Structures are given as structure tokens and as C-alpha cells.
Coordinates of C-alpha atoms and ligand atoms in Angstrom, one line a residue:
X15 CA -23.6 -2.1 11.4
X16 CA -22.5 -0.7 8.0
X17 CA -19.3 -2.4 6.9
X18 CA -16.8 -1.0 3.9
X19 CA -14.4 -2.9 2.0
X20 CA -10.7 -0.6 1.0
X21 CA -7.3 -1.7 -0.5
X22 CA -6.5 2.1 -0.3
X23 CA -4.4 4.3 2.0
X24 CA -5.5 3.8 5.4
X25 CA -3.5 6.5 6.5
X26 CA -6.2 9.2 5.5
X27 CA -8.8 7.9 6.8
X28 CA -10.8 10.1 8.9
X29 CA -11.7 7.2 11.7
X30 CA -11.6 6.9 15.5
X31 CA -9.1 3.9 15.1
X32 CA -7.5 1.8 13.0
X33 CA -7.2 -1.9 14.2
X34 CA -4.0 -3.7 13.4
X35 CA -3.8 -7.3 14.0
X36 CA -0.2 -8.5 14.9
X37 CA 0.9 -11.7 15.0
X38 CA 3.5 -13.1 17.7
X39 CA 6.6 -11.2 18.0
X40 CA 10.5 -10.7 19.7
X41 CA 11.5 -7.7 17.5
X42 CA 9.5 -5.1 15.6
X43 CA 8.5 -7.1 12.3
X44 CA 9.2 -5.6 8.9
X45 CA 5.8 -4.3 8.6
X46 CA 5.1 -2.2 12.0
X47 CA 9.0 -0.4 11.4
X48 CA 7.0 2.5 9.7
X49 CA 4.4 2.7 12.5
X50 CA 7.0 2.0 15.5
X51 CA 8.5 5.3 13.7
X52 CA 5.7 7.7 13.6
X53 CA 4.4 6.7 16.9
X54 CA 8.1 7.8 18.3
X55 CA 8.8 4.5 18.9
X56 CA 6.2 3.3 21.0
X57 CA 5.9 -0.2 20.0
X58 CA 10.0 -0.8 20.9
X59 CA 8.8 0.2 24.3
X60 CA 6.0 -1.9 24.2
X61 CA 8.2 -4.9 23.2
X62 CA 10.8 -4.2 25.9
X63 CA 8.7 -4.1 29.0
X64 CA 6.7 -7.3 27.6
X65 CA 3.9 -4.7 27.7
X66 CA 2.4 -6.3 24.6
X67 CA 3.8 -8.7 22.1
X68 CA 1.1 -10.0 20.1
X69 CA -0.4 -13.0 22.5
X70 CA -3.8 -14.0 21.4
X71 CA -6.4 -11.1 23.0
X72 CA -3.7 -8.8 23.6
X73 CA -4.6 -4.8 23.0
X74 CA -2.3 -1.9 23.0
X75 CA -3.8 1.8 22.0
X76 CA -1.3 4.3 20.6
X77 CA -2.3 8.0 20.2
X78 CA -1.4 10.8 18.4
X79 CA 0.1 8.7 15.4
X80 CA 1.7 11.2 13.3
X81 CA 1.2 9.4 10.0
X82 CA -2.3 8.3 10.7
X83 CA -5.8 10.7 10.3
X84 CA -7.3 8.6 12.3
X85 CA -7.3 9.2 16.1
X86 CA -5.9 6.1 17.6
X87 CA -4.1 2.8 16.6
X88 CA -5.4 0.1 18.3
X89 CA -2.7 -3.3 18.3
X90 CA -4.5 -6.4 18.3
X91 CA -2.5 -9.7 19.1
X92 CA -3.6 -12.6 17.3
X93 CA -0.6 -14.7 18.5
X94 CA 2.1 -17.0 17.1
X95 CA 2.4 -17.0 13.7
X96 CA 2.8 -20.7 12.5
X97 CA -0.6 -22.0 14.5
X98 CA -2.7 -19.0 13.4
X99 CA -6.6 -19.8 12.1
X100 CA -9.5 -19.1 11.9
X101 CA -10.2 -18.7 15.8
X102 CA -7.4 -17.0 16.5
X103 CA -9.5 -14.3 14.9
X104 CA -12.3 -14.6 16.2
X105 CA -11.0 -14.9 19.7
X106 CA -8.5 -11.9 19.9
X107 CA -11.8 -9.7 18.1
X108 CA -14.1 -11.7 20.1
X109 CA -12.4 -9.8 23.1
X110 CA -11.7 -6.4 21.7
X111 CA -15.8 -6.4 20.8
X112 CA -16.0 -5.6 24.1
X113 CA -13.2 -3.4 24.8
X114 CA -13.7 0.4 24.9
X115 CA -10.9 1.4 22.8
X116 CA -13.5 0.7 19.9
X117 CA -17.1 0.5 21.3
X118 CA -16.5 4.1 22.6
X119 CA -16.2 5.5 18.4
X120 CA -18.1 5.5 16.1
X121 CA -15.9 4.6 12.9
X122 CA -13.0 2.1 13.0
X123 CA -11.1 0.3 10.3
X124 CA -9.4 -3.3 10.3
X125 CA -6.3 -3.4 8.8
X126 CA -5.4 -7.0 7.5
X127 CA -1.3 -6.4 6.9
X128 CA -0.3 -9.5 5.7
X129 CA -2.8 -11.9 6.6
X130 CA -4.1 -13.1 3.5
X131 CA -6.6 -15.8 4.3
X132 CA -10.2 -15.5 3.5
X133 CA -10.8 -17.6 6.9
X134 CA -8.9 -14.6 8.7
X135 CA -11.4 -12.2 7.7
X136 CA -14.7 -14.2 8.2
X137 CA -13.4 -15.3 11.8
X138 CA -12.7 -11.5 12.5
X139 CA -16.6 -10.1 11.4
X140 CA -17.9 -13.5 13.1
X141 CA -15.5 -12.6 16.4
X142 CA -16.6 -8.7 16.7
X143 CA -20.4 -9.9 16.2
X144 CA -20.7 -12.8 18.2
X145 CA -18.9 -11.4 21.0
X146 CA -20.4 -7.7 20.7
X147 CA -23.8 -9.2 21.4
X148 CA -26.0 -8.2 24.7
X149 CA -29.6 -8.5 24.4
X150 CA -31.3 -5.3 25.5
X151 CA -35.1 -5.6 24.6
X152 CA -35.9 -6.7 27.9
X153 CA -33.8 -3.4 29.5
X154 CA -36.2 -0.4 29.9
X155 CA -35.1 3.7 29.4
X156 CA -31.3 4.1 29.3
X157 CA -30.6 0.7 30.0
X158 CA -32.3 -0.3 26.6
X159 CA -29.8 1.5 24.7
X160 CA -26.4 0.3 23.6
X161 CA -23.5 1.4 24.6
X162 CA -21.5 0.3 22.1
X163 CA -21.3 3.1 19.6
X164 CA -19.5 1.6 16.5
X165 CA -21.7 2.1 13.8
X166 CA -18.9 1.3 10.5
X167 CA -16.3 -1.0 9.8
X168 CA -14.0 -0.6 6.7
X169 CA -12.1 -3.9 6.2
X170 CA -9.0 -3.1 4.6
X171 CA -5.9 -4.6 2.6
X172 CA -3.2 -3.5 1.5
X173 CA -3.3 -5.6 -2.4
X174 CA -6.4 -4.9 -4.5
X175 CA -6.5 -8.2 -5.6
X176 CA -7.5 -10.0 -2.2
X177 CA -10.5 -7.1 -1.9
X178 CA -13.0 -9.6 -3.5
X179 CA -12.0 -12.4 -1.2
X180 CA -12.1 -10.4 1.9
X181 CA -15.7 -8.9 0.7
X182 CA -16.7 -12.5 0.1
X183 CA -15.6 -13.8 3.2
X184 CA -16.9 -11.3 5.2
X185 CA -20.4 -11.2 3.7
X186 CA -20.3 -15.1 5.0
X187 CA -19.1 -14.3 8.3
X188 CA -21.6 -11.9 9.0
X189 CA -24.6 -14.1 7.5
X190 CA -23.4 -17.0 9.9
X191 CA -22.6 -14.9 13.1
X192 CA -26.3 -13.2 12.9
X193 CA -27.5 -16.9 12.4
X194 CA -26.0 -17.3 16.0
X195 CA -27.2 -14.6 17.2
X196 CA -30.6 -15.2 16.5
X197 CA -30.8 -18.9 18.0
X198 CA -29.2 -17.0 21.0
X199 CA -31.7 -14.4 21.4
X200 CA -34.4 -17.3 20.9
X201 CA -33.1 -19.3 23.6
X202 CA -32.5 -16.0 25.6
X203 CA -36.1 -15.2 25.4
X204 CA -38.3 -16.2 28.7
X205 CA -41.1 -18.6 28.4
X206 CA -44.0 -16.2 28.9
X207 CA -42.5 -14.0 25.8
X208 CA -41.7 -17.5 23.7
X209 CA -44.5 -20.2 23.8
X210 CA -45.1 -22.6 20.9
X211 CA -47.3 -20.4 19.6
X212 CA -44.7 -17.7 19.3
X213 CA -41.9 -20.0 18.1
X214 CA -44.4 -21.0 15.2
X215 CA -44.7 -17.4 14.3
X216 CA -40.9 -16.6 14.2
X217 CA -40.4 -19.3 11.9
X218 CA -43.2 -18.0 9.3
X219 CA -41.8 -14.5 9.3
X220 CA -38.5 -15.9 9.0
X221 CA -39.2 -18.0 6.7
X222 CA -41.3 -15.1 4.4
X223 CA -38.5 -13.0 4.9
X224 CA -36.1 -15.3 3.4
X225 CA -38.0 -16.9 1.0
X226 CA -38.2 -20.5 2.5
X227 CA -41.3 -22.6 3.2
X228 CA -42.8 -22.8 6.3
X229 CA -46.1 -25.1 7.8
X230 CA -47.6 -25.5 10.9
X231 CA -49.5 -28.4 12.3
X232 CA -51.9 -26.9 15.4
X233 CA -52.9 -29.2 18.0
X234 CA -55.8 -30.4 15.4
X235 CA -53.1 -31.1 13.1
X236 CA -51.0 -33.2 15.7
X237 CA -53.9 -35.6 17.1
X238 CA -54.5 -36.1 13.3
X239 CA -50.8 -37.4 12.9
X240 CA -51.3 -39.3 16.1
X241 CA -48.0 -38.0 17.6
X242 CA -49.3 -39.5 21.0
X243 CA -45.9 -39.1 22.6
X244 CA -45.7 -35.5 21.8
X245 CA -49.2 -34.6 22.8
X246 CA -48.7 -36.4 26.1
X247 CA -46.0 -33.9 26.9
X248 CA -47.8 -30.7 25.8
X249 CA -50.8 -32.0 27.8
X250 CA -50.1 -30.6 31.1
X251 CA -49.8 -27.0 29.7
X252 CA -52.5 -24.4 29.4
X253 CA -49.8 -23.7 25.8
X254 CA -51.1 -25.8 23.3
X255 CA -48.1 -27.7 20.7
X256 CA -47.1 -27.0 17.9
X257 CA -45.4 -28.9 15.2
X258 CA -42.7 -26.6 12.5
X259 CA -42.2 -27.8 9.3
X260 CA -39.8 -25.4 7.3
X261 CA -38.6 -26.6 3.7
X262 CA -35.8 -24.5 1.9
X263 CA -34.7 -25.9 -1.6
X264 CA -31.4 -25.0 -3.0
X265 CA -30.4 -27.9 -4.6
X266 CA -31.9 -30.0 -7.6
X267 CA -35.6 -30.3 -7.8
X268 CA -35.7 -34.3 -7.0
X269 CA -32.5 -34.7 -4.8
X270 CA -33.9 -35.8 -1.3
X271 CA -33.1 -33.4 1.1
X272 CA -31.0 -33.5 4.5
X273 CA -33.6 -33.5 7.4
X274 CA -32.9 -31.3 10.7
X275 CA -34.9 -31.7 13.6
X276 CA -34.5 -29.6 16.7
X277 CA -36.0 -30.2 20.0
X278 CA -38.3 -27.4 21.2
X279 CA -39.0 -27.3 25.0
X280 CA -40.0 -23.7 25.5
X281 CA -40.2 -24.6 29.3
X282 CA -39.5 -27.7 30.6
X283 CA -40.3 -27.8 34.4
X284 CA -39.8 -31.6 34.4
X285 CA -43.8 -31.9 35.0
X286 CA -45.0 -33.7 37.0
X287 CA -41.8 -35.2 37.8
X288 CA -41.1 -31.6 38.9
X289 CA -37.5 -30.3 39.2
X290 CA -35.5 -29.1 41.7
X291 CA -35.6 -25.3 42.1
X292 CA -32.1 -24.1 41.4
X293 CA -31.2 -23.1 38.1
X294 CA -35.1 -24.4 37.1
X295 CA -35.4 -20.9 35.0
X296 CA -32.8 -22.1 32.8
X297 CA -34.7 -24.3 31.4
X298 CA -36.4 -21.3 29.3
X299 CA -33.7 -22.5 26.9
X300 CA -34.6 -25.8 26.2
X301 CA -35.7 -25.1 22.8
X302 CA -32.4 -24.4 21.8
X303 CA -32.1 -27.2 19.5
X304 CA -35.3 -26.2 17.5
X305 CA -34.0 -22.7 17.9
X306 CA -30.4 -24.0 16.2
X307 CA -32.5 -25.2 13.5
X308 CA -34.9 -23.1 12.4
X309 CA -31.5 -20.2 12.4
X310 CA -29.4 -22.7 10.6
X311 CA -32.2 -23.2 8.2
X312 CA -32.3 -19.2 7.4
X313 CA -28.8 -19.4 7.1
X314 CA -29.2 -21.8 4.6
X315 CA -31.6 -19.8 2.6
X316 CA -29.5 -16.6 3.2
X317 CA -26.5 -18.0 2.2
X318 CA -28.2 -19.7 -1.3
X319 CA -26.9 -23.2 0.2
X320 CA -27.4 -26.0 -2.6
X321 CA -29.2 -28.3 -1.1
X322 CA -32.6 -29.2 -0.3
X323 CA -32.9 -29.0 3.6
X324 CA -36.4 -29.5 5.7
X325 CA -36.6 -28.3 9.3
X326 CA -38.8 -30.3 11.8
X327 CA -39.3 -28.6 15.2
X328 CA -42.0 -29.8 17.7
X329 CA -42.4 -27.0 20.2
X330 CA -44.3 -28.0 23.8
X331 CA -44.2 -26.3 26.8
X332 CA -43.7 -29.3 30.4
X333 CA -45.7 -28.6 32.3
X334 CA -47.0 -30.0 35.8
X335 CA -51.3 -30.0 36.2
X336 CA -54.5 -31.6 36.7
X337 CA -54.0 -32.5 32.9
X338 CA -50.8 -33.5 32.5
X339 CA -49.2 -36.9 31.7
X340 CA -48.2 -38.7 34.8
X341 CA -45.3 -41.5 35.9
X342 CA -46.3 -44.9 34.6
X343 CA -48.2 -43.8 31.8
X344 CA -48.1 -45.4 28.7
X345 CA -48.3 -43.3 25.3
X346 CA -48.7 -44.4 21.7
X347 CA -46.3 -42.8 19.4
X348 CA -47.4 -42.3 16.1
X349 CA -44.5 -45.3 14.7
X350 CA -47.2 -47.1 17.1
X351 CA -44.1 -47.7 19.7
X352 CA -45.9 -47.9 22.7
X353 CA -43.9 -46.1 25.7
X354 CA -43.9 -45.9 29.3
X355 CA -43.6 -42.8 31.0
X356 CA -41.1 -43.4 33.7
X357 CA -40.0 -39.8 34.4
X358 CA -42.1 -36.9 32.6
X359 CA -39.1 -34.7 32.7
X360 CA -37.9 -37.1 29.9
X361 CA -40.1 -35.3 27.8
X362 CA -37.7 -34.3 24.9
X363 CA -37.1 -38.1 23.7
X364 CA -41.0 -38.1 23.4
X365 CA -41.3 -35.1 21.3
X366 CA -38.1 -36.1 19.1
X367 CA -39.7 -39.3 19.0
X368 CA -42.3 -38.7 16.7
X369 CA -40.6 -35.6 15.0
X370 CA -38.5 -38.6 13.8
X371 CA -40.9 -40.9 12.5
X372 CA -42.7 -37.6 10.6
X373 CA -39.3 -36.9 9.0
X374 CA -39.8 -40.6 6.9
X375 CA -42.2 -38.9 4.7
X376 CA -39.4 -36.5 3.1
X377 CA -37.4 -39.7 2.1
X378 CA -34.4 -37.7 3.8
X379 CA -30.8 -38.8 2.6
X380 CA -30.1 -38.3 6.2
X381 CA -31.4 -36.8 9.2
X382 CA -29.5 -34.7 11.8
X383 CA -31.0 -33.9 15.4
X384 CA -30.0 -31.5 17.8
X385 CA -31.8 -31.3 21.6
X386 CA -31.2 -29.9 25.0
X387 CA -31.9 -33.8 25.9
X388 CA -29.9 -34.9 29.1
X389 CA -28.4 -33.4 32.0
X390 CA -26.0 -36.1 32.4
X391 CA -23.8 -34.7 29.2
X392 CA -22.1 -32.1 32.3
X393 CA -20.2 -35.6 32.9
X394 CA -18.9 -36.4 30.4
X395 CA -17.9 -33.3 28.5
X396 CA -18.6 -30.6 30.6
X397 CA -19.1 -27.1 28.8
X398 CA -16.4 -28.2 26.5
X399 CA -17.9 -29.6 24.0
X400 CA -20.7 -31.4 22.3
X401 CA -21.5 -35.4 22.5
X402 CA -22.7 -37.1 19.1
X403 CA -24.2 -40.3 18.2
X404 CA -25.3 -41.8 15.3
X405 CA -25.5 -44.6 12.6
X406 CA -23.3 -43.2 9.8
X407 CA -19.7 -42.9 9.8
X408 CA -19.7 -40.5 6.9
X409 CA -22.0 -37.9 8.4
X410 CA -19.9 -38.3 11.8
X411 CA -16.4 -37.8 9.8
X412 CA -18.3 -34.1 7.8
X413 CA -19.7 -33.2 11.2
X414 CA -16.3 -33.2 12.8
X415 CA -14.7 -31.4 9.9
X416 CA -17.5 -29.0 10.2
X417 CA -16.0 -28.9 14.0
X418 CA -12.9 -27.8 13.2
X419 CA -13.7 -25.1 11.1
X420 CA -16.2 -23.5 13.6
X421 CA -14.2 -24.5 16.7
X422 CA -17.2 -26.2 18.5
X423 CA -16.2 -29.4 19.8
X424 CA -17.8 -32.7 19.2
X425 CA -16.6 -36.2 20.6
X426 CA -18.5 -39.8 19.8
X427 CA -20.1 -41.9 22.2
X428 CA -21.3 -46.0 21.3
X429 CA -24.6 -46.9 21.5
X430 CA -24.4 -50.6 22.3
X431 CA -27.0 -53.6 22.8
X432 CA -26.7 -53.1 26.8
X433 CA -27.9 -49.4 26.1
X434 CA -30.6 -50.5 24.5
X435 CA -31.5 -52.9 26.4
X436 CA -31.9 -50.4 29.0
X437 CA -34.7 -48.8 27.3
X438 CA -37.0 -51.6 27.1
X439 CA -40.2 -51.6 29.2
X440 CA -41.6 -54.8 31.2
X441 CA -45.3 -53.5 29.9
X442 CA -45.3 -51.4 27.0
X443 CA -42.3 -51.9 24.3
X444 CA -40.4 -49.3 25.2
X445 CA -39.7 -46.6 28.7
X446 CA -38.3 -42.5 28.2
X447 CA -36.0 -43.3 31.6
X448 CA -33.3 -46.0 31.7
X449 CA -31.7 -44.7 34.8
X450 CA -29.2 -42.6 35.7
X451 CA -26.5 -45.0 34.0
X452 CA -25.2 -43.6 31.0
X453 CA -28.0 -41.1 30.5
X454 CA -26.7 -39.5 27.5
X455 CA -26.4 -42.8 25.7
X456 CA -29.4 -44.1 26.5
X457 CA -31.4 -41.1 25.3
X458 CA -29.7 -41.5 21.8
X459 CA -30.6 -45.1 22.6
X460 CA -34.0 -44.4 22.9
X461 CA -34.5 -41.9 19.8
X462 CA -32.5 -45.2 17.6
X463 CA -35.9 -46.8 17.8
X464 CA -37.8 -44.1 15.7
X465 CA -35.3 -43.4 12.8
X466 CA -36.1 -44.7 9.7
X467 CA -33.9 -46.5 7.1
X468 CA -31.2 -43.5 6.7
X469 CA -28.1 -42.2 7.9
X470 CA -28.8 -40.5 11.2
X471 CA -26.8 -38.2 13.7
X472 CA -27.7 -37.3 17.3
X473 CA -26.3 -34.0 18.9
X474 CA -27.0 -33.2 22.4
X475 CA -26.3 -29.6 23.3
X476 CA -27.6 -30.0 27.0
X477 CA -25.3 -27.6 29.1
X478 CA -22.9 -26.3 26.1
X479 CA -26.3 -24.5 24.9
X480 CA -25.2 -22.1 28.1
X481 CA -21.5 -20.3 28.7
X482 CA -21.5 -20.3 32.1
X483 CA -18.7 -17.7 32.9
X484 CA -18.2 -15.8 29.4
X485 CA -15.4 -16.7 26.8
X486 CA -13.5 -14.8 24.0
X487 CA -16.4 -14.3 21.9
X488 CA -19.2 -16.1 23.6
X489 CA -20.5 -14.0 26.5
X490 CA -22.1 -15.7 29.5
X491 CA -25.5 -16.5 28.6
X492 CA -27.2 -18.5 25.6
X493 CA -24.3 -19.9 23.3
X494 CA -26.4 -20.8 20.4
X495 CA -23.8 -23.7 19.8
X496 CA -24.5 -26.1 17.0
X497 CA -25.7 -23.0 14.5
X498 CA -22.5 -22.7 12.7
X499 CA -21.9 -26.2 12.8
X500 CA -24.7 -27.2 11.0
X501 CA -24.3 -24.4 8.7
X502 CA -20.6 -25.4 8.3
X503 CA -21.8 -29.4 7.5
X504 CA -24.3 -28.4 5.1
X505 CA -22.2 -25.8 3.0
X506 CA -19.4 -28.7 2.8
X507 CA -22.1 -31.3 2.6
X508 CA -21.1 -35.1 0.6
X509 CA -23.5 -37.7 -0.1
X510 CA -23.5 -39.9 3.2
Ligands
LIG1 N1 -34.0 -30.5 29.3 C1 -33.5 -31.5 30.2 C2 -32.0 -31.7 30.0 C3 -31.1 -30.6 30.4 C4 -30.7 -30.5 31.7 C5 -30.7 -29.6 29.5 C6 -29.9 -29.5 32.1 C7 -29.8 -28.6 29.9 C8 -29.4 -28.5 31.2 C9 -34.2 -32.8 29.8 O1 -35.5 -32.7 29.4 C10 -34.2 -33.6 31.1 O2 -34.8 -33.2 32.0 N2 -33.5 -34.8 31.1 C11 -33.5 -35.6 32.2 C12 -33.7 -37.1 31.7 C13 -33.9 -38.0 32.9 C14 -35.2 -37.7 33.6 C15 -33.9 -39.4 32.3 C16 -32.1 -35.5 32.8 O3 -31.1 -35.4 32.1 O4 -32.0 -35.5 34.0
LIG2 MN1 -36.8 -32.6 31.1
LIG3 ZN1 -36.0 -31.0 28.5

């Protein structure tokens, strides 16, 4: 996608369509008079039988516009005026993405009349990517080959002076929204195209690419850090584990840096606590937390972030066999926790488990995870939004902030004593299963006993990592949820 930047006359410009976004209206505003005139009053008509009048997602296409060169005007509605932001873009462009009006051309221009905030215009190139997006590569002749034919965007306003900001903003929204994109088409990617193995080699090239560091401990490199709950997991896969460490500095040589770690399941059949067969493919995505990570991470590094920020993924494939870990089990983790297994498809606390501890040797200032980690969160939030736990009430307070600016819901729950005491074994210190009762708790619960002495936030993206039906700008599929909010947290990021 080649995007342009104009404060010149739109009216000569040789497109397929120029988009107009229009806010809420009863009569023809000031600014669409001259266009209501040259379209012999098409707009009026639209008004009077309620045909369109601006509602959020709304799309009118007029033709044969006298003052325009290009070949069609398309109206966008972006709804009322006095609660617009910035996902009132990204909705109403999340939906025309989609619509033929502009995938069927090949040049279209956005005109920002009046709308003057630099939020507007990185929600509108966040909108039209993230909800433009359709993975192809596993398509074969035709079918491989989009269908969506816009190849340039020119954003345009009308004052010079705002053409820096909107270039700016822009820039950022597209950076972000192909951050998304990419933890999507990780998560979207099956199992036998996505092992450990393969998730250790994206995050090298990535990580060459955009100029980061990037390690990885092999299975060798594991035993030797005696992450005994992580190996137990991996064991019962023919895939051996791997253990991603990325390191991006932006910030000051000896300021401690912010520590994400990302859960990274590449298949998680439950082992041999086998799950039920319905939906069990899904589970191809349980790496999206590590996925999250390792794109907000390159986001990070694309987007010159200052700060110093160290990615921690371990990647395992569950697996049921003649070698894997069984119920009642014990494992040694490498804080030297010992745990008993009472459900192997409570594998991702394991592999967090010691990701944690490992993350004490970067002295982090604080320590954000983000895991597929329990079913349960479908009771409590649903797909609507994103549960969070932690220690620190200053990393909760940026993390919500972050919330409202990318419009990815987050809600607190407790962790208290009687949680906790759930967790404890009657033979080894500590068991992955407390029950069904409060299961999303509980897991946080669980991870509590392997964070070290800093601020620490749990996000579980089990269930929201999937849209289930399709929204605005989030097709059905993969959400990769959580991207922009850690992108948003660390670009806006105060000492906890
Ligand atoms: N990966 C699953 C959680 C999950 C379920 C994510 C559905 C997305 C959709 C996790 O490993 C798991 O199986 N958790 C168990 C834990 C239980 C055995 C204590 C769960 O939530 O049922
Ligand atoms: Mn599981
Ligand atoms: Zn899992």
C-alpha cells in the first residue's frame, strides 16, 4: 500500500474515489453545500429519506460529481459530532475496508474536512488496515490472490499546516496496525506451519530486520536453566521447546528495562489430560500471547520507543504420548517451587512459570505477561474484553489509559489469600489446577508465586485472542488483541 499526503485541490485529482468522512447530521452542514450542489443535490435527497445521515459505518456513493475528476464520492459516516474519537475512525473505515465502493479501484483519496485531530487520522490508516486484512497464503491459484485492488491512498487536508501532523500520525497508525497484523497472522498460522522452532526463527529475522536483539535457548539451553516446569510440558511432543529472548534498547544505557513475557503454546491439546474435540483446532492460537509480544516488541523498535524493553517467550508444543508428563506428577521449576501436575492442560502457568523467574536476571522495573491461560475468562468477560491482575496500582492505572486510547477493554480482578490458598498442594508446594472455582484468578494466583520483587501485571487474552463473528475492523478470526495495548502502555510509559 503506497500512501500520499496532500493539502492541495482534491478536486483534480485523477482517482477512483474520494472518501469524505461526515460527521452526524439534520441539515446539509456548511461544508458539504458545495458538494450537495455539484452532485444536483443528491445529499438533500439523501438527508430526506434518512437514506444516510452520517451514523457511525454509514456509506453513500455519488457519481458523476461535476466538480470532482475523480470518479466517485464516497460519504463515510463517522457519527455524532460531540462523542467523536479515535474509534469512531477506525470503526466507520474499519467497515468501508471491506466495502467495494473502494476495494474495487485502485486509487482513492481521504478527505479530512474539518477534522483536525491527529488521533482521527491514525485511527482511519489503523481502521482500513486492520479491517482490510484476510490471510491468503494458505489459498492456492485464484483464491491466493486479493481481491482488494487499492493500491494508494492520498490523505488529504484542506490547511497546509496540519499536513505534518496528519503524516505523523499516519506513519504511527500504520506501524501499529501492521504490528497487529502480524501477531494475527502468527496466531492464524496452523501448528504444523508454526512449531517452536519456527516461532524462534520469526523472531531472529524480525528481530535482524529491525535491528533488535534476539537469543535462543534450545532444549540444551533449557535443561541447563533447569526450567523443569517448562520442559515437563514440551516433553510429550516429538517439537522440541524453545525459549525467546528478544532485547530492544531505546532508552538510556543503564535504565532497567520493562520485561514482557508472552505465553507460547503453539498447540495445546491439553495432553494427556486430552481435550474435548470441538473447537480443539483452535487451540493453534495459543501462542498468541508470545505472538503479542514478540509484534509489540518490533513495534517498539519500529517506532524508535525510548525505553529499554526485553521480550521473554517460551514456545512448547502439549502434547499427549508415551513421553509426556502425566496427572500427579510433580516438577521442579527452576525458582525450585516444586509443583504438582493436576491437569496437564494447565500447561501455560508451567511455561510462564519459569519464564518469570528467568525474567529476575534483567532487574526489570516491571514485568507485564500476556497468555492464552484459562478458559474460564468466557465467564466473566466474555469476548468483550480483557481480565488483568497484578501487584502494582500504577502499571494497572497506564494499562487502562493505554485501554482507552486503543479501545481494547481491560477490567481488574483481586487475587486474595483464599485464591491462593487454592493453589497449594498436600505433597509438593504448590499444584497448576485449583479447580474450576475462579479459574481465571487462580491462574494469576498461581503465576504470583514466581514474580520477583517488581511491579507485575497479568493479562489473560483467553477467548478475546478470537472474534468470533467479525466486528468493524476486526474480522472473525485471530484478533491479535493486546498488540496495541502494549504498544500504547509503553509509548506513554511512567516509572511504576
Ligand atoms: N489454552 C488454554 C486456555 C484457553 C481455553 C484459551 C480456550 C483460549 C480458549 C489453557 O491452557 C487451558 O487449557 N486452561 C485450562 C486450565 C484448567 C485445566 C485448570 C482451562 O481453562 O480449562
Ligand atoms: Mn491447556
Ligand atoms: Zn493452553
Amino acid at each position: 500500500m503506497e500512501l500520499k499526503y496532500s493539502s492541495g485541490n482534491i478536486n483534480e485529482l485523477p482517482v477512483g474515489a474520494v472518501v469524505y468522512f461526515v460527521s452526524e447530521f439534520d441539515k446539509i452542514p456548511k461544508n458539504l453545500k458545495a458538494l450537495d450542489d455539484c452532485c444536483g443535490n443528491a445529499i438533500t435527497d439523501l438527508l430526506k429519506t434518512t437514506e444516510f445521515t452520517g451514523k457511525n459505518g454509514e456509506i453513500s456513493v455519488l457519481r458523476n460529481v461535476d466538480c470532482f475528476k475523480a470518479m466517485k464520492v464516497i460519504l463515510l459516516g463517522v457519527g455524532a459530532k460531540k462523542s467523536l474519537n479515535h474509534d469512531s475512525f477506525r470503526k466507520a473505515m474499519g467497515i468501508l475496508s471491506r466495502h467495494k465502493s473502494l476495494t474495487s479501484i485502485g486509487r482513492a483519496v481521504f478527505y479530512f474536512d474539518g477534522f483536525e485531530d491527529a488521533s482521527f487520522y491514525q485511527g482511519t490508516i489503523e481502521g482500513y488496515l486492520l479491517g482490510s486484512f484476510k490471510l491468503l497464503d494458505y489459498k492456492s491459484g485464484d483464491d491466493k490472490k486479493s481481491k482488494n485492488f487499492l493500491k494508494e491512498i492520498t490523505f488529504a487536508v484542506d490547511n497546509k499546516k496540519h499536513l505534518k501532523r496528519l503524516e505523523k500520525a499516519v506513519t504511527q497508525g500504520q506501524i501499529i496496525a501492521e504490528g497487529q497484523l502480524l501477531a494475527r497472522t502468527l496466531g492464524l498460522m496452523p501448528s504444523n506451519y508454526f512449531t517452536p522452532i519456527d516461532f524462534a526463527e520469526k523472531a531472529k529475522e524480525l528481530a535482524k530486520k529491525y535491528k533488535f536483539k534476539c537469543r535462543i535457548l534450545d532444549e540444551a539451553a533449557i535443561e541447563k536453566e533447569k526450567m523443569g516446569a517448562l520442559l515437563a510440558v514440551s516433553k510429550g511432543s516429538v517439537e522440541p521447546p524453545r525459549f525467546i529472548i528478544c532485547e530492544y534498547k531505546g532508552g538510556p544505557a543503564n535504565r532497567d528495562p520493562i520485561v514482557l513475557v508472552g505465553k507460547g503454546v503453539t498447540f495445546d491439546s491439553g495432553g494427556i489430560s486430552l481435550k474435548a474435540g470441538l473447537n480443539m483446532g483452535d487451540m493453534k492460537g495459543d501462542m498468541c500471547g508470545g505472538g503479542v509480544v514478540l509484534s509489540a516488541i518490533t513495534t517498539a523498535a519500529r517506532l524508535g520507543i525510548q525505553q529499554n524493553i526485553v521480550a521473554l517467550i517460551p514456545t512448547v508444543e502439549n502434547m499427549p504420548s508415551g513421553h509426556a508428563t502425566k496427572p500427579g506428577d510433580i516438577h521442579v521449576s527452576r525458582k525450585g517451587l516444586t509443583i504438582e501436575n493436576i491437569n496437564t492442560d494447565a500447561e501455560g502457568r508451567l511455561i510462564l512459570a519459569d519464564a518469570l523467574d528467568y525474567a529476575n536476571k534483567f532487574n526489570p522495573q516491571a514485568v507485564i505477561d500476556v497468555a492464552t491461560l484459562t478458559g474460564a475468562t468466557l465467564y466473566i468477560l466474555g469476548y468483550a474484553g480483557i481480565p488483568i491482575m497484578g501487584n502494582n496500582d500504577k502499571i494497572k492505572d497506564q494499562f487502562r489509559s493505554a485501554a482507552d486510547n486503543t479501545a481494547e477493554k481491560v477490567w481488574e480482578l483481586p487475587i486474595w489469600d483464599e485464591h491462593r490458598d487454592q493453589m497449594k498442594s498436600s505433597i509438593a508446594d504448590l499444584q497448576n489446577s485449583g479447580g474450576r472455582a475462579a479459574g481465571t484468578i487462580t491462574a494469576g494466583a498461581f503465576l504470583e508465586n514466581f514474580i520477583g520483587d517488581w511491579p507485575w501485571l497479568h493479562v489473560d487474552i483467553a477467548y478475546v485472542d478470537q472474534e468470533p463473528s467479525g466486528k468493524a475492523y476486526v474480522p472473525k478470526g485471530i484478533t491479535g488483541i493486546g498488540m496495541r495495548l502494549l504498544v500504547s502502555t509503553l509509548q506513554n510509559w511512567k516509572k511504576v
